mmCIF file of C-alpha atoms in Angstrom:
data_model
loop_
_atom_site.group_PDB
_atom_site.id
_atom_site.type_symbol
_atom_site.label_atom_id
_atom_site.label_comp_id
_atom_site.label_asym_id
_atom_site.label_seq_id
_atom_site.Cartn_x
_atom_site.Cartn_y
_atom_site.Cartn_z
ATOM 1 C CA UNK P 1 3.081 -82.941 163.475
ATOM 2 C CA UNK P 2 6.961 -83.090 164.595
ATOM 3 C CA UNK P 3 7.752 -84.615 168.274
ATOM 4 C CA UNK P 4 9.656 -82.672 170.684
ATOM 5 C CA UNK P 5 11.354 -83.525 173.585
ATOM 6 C CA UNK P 6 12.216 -80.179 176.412
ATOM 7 C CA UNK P 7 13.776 -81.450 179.869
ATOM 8 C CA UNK P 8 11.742 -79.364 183.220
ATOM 9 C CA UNK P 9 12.023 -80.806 186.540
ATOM 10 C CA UNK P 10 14.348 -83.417 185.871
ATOM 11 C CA UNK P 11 12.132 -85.361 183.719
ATOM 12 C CA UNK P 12 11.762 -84.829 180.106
ATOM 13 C CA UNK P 13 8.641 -83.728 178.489
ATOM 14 C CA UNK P 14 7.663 -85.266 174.954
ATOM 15 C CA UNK P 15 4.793 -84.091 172.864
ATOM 16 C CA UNK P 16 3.985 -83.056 169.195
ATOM 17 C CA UNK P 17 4.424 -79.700 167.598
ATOM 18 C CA UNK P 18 2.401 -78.051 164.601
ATOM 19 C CA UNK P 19 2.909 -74.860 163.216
ATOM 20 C CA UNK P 20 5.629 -71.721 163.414
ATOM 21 C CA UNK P 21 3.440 -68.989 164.161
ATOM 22 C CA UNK P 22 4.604 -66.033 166.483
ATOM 23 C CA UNK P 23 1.723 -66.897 168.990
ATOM 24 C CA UNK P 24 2.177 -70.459 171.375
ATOM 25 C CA UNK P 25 -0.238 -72.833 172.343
ATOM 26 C CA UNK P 26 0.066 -74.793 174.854
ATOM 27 C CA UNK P 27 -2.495 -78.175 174.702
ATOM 28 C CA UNK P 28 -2.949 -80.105 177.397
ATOM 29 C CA UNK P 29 -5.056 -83.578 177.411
ATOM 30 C CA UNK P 30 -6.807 -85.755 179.561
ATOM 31 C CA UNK P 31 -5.708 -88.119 182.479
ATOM 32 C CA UNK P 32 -4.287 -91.247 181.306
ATOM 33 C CA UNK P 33 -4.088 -89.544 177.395
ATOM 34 C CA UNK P 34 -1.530 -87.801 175.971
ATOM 35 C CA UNK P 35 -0.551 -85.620 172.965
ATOM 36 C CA UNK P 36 -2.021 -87.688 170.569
ATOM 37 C CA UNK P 37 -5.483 -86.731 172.027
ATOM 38 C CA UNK P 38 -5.239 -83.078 169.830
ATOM 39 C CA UNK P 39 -3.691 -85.224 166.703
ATOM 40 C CA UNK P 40 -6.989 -84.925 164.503
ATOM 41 C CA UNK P 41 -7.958 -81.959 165.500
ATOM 42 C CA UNK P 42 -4.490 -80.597 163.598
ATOM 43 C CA UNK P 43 -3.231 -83.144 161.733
ATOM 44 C CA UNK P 44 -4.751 -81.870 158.669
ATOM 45 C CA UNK P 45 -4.863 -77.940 158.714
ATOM 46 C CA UNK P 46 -1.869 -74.938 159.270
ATOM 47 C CA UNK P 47 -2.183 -73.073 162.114
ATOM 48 C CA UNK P 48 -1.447 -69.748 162.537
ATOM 49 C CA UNK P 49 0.042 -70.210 165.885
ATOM 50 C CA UNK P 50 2.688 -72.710 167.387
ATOM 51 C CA UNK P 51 0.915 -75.264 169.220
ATOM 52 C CA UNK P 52 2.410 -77.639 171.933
ATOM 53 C CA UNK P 53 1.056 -80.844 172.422
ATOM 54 C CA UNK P 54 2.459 -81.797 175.680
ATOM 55 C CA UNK P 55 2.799 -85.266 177.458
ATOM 56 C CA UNK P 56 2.002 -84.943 180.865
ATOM 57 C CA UNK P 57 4.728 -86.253 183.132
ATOM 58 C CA UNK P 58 3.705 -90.442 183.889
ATOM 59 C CA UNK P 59 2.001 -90.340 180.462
ATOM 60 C CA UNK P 60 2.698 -91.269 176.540
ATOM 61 C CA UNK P 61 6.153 -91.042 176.204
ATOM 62 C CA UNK P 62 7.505 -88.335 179.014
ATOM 63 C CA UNK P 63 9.238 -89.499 182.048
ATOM 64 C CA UNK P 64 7.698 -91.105 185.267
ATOM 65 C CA UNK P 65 8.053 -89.829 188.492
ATOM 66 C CA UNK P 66 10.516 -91.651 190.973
ATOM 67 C CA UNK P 67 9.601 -94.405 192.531
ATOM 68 C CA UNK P 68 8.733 -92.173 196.132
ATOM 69 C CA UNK P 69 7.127 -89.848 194.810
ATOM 70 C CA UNK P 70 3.706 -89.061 193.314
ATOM 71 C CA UNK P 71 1.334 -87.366 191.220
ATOM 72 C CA UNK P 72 -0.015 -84.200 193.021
ATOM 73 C CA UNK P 73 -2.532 -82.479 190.359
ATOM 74 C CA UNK P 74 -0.995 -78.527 192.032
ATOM 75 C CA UNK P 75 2.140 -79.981 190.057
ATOM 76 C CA UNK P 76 1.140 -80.236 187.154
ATOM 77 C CA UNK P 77 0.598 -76.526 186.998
ATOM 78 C CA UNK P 78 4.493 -76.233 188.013
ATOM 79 C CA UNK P 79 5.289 -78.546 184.703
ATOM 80 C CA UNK P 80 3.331 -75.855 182.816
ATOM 81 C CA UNK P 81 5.157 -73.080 184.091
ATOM 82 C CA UNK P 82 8.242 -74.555 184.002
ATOM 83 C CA UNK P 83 7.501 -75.634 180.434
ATOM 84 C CA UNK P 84 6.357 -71.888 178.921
ATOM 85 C CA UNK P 85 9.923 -70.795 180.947
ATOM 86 C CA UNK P 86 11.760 -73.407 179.150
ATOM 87 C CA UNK P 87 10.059 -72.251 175.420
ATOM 88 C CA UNK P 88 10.715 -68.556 176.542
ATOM 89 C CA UNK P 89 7.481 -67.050 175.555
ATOM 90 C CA UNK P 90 5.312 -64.458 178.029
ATOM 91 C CA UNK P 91 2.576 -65.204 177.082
ATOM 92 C CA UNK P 92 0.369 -68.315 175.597
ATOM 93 C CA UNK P 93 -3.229 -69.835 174.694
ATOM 94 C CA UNK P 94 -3.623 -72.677 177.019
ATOM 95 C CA UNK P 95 -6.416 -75.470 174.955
ATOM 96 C CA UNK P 96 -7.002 -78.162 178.143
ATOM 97 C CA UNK P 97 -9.003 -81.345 177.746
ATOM 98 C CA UNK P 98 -10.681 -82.932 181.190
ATOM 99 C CA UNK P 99 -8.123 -82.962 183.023
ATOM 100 C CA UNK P 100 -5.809 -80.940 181.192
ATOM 101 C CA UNK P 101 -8.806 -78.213 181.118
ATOM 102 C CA UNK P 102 -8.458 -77.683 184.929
ATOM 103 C CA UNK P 103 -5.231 -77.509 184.239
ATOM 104 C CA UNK P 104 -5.244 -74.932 182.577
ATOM 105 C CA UNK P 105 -7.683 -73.002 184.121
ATOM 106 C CA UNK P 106 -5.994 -72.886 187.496
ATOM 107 C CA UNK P 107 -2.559 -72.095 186.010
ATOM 108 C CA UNK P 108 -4.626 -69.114 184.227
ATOM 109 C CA UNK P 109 -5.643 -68.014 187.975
ATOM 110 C CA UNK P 110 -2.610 -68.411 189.547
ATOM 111 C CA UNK P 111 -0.258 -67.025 186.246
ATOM 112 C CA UNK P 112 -2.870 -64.548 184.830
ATOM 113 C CA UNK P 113 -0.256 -62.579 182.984
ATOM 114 C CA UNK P 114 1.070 -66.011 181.155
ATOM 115 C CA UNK P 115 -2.229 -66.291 179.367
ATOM 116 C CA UNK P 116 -3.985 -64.283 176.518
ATOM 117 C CA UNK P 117 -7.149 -67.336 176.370
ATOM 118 C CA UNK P 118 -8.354 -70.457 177.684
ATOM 119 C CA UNK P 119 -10.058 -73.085 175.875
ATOM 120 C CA UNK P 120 -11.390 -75.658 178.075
ATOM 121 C CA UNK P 121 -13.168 -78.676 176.554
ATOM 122 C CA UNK P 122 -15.244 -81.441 178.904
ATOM 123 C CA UNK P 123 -13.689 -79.985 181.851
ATOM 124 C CA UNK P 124 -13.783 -76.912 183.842
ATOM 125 C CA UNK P 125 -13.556 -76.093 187.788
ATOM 126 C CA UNK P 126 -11.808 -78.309 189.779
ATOM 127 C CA UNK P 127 -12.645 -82.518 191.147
ATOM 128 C CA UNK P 128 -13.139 -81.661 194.819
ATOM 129 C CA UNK P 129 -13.357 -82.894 198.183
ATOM 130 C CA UNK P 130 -15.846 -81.819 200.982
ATOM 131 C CA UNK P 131 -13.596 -80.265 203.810
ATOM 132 C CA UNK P 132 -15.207 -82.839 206.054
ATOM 133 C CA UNK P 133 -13.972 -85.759 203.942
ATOM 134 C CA UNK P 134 -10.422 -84.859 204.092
ATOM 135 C CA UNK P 135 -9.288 -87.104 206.581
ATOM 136 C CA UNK P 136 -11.633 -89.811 204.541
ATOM 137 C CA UNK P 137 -9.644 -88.863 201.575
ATOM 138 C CA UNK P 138 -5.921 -88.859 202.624
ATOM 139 C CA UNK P 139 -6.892 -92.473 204.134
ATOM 140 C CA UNK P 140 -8.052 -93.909 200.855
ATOM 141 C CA UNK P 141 -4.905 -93.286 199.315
ATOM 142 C CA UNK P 142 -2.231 -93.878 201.813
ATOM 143 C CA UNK P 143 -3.776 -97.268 201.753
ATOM 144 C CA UNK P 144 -4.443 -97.399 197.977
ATOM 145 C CA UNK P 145 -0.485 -96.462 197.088
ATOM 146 C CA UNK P 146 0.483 -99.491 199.727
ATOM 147 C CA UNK P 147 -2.144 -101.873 197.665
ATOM 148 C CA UNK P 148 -0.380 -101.047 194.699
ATOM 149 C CA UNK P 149 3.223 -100.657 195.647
ATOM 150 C CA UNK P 150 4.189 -104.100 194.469
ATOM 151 C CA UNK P 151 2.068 -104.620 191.633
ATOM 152 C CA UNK P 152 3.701 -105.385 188.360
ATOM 153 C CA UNK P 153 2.395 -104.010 184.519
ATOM 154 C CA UNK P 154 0.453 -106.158 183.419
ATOM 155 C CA UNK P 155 2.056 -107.807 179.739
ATOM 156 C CA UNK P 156 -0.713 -108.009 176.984
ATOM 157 C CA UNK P 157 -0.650 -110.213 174.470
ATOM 158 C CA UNK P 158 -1.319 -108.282 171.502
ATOM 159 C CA UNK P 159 -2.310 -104.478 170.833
ATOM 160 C CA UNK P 160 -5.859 -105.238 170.330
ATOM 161 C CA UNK P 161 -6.170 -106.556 173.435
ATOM 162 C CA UNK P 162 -5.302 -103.045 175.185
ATOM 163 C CA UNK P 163 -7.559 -101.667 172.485
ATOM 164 C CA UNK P 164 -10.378 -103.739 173.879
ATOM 165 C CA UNK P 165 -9.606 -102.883 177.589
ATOM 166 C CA UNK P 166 -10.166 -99.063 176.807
ATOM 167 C CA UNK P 167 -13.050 -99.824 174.695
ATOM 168 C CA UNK P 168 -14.784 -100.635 177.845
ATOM 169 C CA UNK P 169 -14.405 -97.013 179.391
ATOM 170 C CA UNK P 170 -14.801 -94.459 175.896
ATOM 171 C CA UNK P 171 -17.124 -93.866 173.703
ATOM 172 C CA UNK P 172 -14.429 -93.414 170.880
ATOM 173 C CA UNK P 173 -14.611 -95.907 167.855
ATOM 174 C CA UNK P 174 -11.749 -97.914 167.245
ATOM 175 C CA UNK P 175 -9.690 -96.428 165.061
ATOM 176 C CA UNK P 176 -9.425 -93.289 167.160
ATOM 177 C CA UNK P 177 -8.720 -95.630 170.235
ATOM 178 C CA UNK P 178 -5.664 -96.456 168.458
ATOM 179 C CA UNK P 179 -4.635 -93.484 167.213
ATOM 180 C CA UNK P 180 -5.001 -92.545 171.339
ATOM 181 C CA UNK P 181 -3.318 -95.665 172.850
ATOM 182 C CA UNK P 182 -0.785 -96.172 170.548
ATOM 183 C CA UNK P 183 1.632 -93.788 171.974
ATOM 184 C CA UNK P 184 0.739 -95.517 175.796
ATOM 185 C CA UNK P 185 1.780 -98.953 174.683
ATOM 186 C CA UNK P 186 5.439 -100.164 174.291
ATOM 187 C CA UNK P 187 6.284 -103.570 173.448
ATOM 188 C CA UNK P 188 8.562 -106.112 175.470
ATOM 189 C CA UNK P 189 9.206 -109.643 175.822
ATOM 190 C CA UNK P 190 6.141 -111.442 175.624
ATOM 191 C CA UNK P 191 3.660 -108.684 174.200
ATOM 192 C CA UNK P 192 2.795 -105.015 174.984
ATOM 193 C CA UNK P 193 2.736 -102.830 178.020
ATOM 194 C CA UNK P 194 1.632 -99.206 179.187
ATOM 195 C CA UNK P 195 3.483 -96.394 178.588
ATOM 196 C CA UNK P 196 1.328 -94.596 181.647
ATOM 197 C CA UNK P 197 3.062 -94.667 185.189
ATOM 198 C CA UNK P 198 0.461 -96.840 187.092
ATOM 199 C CA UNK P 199 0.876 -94.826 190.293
ATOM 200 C CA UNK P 200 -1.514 -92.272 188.278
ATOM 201 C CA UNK P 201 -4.276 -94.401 189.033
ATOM 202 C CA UNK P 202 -3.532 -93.986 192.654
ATOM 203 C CA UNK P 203 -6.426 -92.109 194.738
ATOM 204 C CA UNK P 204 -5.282 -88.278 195.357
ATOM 205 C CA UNK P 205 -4.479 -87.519 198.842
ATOM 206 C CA UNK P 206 -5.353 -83.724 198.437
ATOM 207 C CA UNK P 207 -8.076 -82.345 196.662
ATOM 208 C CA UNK P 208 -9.400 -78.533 196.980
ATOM 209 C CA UNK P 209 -12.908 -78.142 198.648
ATOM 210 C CA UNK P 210 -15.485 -75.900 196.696
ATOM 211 C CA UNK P 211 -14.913 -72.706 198.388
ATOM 212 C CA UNK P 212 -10.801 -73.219 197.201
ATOM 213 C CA UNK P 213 -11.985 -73.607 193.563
ATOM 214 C CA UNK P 214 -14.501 -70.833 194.058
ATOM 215 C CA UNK P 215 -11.667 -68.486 195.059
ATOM 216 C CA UNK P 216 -9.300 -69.752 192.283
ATOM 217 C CA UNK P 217 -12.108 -69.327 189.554
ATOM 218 C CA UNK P 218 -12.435 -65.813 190.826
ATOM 219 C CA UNK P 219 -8.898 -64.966 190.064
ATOM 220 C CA UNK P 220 -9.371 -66.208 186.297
ATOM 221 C CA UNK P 221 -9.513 -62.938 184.274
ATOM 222 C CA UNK P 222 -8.116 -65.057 180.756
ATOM 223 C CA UNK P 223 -11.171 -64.804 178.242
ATOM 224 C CA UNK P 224 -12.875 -68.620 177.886
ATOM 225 C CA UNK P 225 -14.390 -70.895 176.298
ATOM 226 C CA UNK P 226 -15.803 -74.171 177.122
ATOM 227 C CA UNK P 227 -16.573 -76.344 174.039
ATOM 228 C CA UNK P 228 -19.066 -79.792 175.742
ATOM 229 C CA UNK P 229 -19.908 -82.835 173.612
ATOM 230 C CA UNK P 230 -23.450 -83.531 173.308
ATOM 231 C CA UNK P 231 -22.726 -86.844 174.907
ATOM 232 C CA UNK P 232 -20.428 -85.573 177.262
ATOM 233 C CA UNK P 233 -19.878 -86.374 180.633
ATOM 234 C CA UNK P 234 -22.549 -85.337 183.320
ATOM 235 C CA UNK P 235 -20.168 -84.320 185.803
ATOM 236 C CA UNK P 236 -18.687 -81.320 183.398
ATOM 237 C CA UNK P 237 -22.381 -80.209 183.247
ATOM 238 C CA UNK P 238 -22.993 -80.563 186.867
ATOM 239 C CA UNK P 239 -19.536 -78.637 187.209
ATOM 240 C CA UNK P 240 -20.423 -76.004 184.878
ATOM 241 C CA UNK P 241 -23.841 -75.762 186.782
ATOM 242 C CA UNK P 242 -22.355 -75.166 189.673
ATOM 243 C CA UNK P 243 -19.228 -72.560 188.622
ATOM 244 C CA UNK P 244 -21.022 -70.941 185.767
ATOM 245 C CA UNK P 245 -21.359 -67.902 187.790
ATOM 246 C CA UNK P 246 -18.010 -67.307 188.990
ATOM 247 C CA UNK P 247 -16.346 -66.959 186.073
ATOM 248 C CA UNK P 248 -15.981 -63.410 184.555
ATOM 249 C CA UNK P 249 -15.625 -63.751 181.134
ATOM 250 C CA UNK P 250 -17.385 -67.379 179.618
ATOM 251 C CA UNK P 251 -18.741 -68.513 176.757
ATOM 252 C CA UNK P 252 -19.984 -72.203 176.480
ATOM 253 C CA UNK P 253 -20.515 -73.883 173.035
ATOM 254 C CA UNK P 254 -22.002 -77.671 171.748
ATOM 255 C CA UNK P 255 -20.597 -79.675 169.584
ATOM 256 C CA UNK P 256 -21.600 -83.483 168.300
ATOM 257 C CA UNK P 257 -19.471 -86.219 169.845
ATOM 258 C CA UNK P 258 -18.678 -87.451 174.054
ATOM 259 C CA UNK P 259 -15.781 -86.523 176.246
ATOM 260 C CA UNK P 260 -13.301 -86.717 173.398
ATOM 261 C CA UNK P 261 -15.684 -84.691 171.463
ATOM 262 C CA UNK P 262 -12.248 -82.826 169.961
ATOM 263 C CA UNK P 263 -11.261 -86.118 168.576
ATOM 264 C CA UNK P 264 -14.722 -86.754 167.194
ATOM 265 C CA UNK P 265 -15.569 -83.473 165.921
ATOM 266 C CA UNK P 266 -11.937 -82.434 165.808
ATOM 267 C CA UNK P 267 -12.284 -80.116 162.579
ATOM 268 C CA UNK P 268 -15.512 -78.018 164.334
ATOM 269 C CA UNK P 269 -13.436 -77.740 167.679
ATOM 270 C CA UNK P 270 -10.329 -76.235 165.828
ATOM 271 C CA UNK P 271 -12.836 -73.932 164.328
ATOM 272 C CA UNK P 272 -14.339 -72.744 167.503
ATOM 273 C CA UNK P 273 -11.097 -72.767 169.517
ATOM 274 C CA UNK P 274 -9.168 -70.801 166.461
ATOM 275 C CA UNK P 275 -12.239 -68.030 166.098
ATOM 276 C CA UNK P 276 -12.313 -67.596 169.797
ATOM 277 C CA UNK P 277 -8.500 -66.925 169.964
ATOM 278 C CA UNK P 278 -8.917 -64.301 167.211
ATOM 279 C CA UNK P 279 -12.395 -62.454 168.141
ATOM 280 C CA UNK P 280 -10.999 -62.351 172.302
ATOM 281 C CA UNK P 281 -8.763 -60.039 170.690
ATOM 282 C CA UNK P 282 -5.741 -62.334 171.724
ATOM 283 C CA UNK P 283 -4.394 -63.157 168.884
#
């Protein structure tokens, strides 16, 4: 896989790129991840399509936001159209993990005519907010951001030791949680730090209510797929539950492994997510 580096926004996007086919794929991973996240699932096969691994902005090795401003997840579907504009393509597969897989799905309702297939995998719909919490909501993270304003990164000692600390919140063994973190950690005097802008761990302010992702689901005419881990997260199935019927055109598949069940069963999940971009008639 070959890095790239393609300036949106003012900040400058990193990511890795596999393959030189005429169809684009656009991959998009999981909050606090980055790129690396899709690195087994295409380190060792040829696509027939280009694929772009993207960094989200405040993660691996793209650029933080300034120091006033903050992560809004409606932006994040700007950085993806801003991206596609900057590779000049119409259209493009969008492949989202978690995060990255709402992503993609409400860029494919908002920019239908961008996308020829989505591929979510552990996440689809939208985290939301009861309309009656919003005032709650916007609270919390006024006063979270002013908690955290004035914290400094915290220095580790060794690479291991970061290892460790996300050991305590995956399922992944630990060679994968290397392969994962090692493009969040940088070192500096004294040890190791993150990579990941630690305002993303500030609480949203804004968050859709159900009847917003309702209406955006509705506007998703993109064939998709949603690929869950066996051990997944219960929230994806309680999401998928609850959205199922919205969505026009779905198809829902299992496969062995958690939440990063494309790093785990990363050969199956190219499989599936290759065959559905040929037999949607996308490709």
């Amino acid at each position: 896989m070959q890095p790239f580096n393609i300036k949106i926004n003012n900040s400058n996007i990193h990511g890795l790129k596999k393959g030189s086919g005429g169809d684009v794929v656009i991959a998009l991973h999981g909050w606090l991840d980055n790129s690396n996240s899709f690195f087994p699932m295409l380190n060792k096969v040829q696509p027939s399509q280009t694929w772009y691994c993207i960094d989200f902005v405040g993660h691996g090795l793209s650029s933080w936001k300034s120091d006033d401003a903050h992560y809004y997840f409606v932006d994040y579907i700007d950085d993806v159209y801003q991206f596609i504009n900057a590779l000049g393509v119409k259209k493009v597969h969008l492949v989202g993990h978690s995060m990255g897989a709402m992503v993609a799905g409400l860029f494919a309702s908002c920019f239908s005519d961008y996308v020829k297939s989505v591929s979510f995998i552990e996440g689809i719909g939208c985290v939301t907010t009861p309309s009656e919490a919003v005032c709650e909501q916007l609270k919390s993270a006024v006063l979270n951001r002013a908690r955290l304003k004035n914290k400094k990164s915290r220095i580790y000692k060794s690479k291991a030791l970061i290892y460790e600390a996300r050991s305590q919140t995956t399922d992944l063994d630990n060679e994968l949680i290397a392969l994962l973190m090692d493009r969040n950690i940088k070192p500096v005097n004294g040890g190791f730090v993150l990579t990941t802008d630690p305002k993303l761990k500030n609480h949203s302010g804004f968050r859709f209510d159900e009847a917003q992702c309702i209406g955006a689901i509705k506007d998703l005419s993109a064939p998709c797929q949603l690929i869950l881990g066996n051990e997944g997260y219960s929230f994806v199935k309680q999401n998928l539950a609850k959205y199922i019927s919205y969505y026009s055109n779905l198809s829902v598949i299992n496969v062995d492994g958690g939440h990063h069940c494309h790093m785990q069963s990363s050969e199956l999940c190219f499989e599936h997510i290759h065959a559905f971009m040929v037999q949607s008639g996308a490709c």
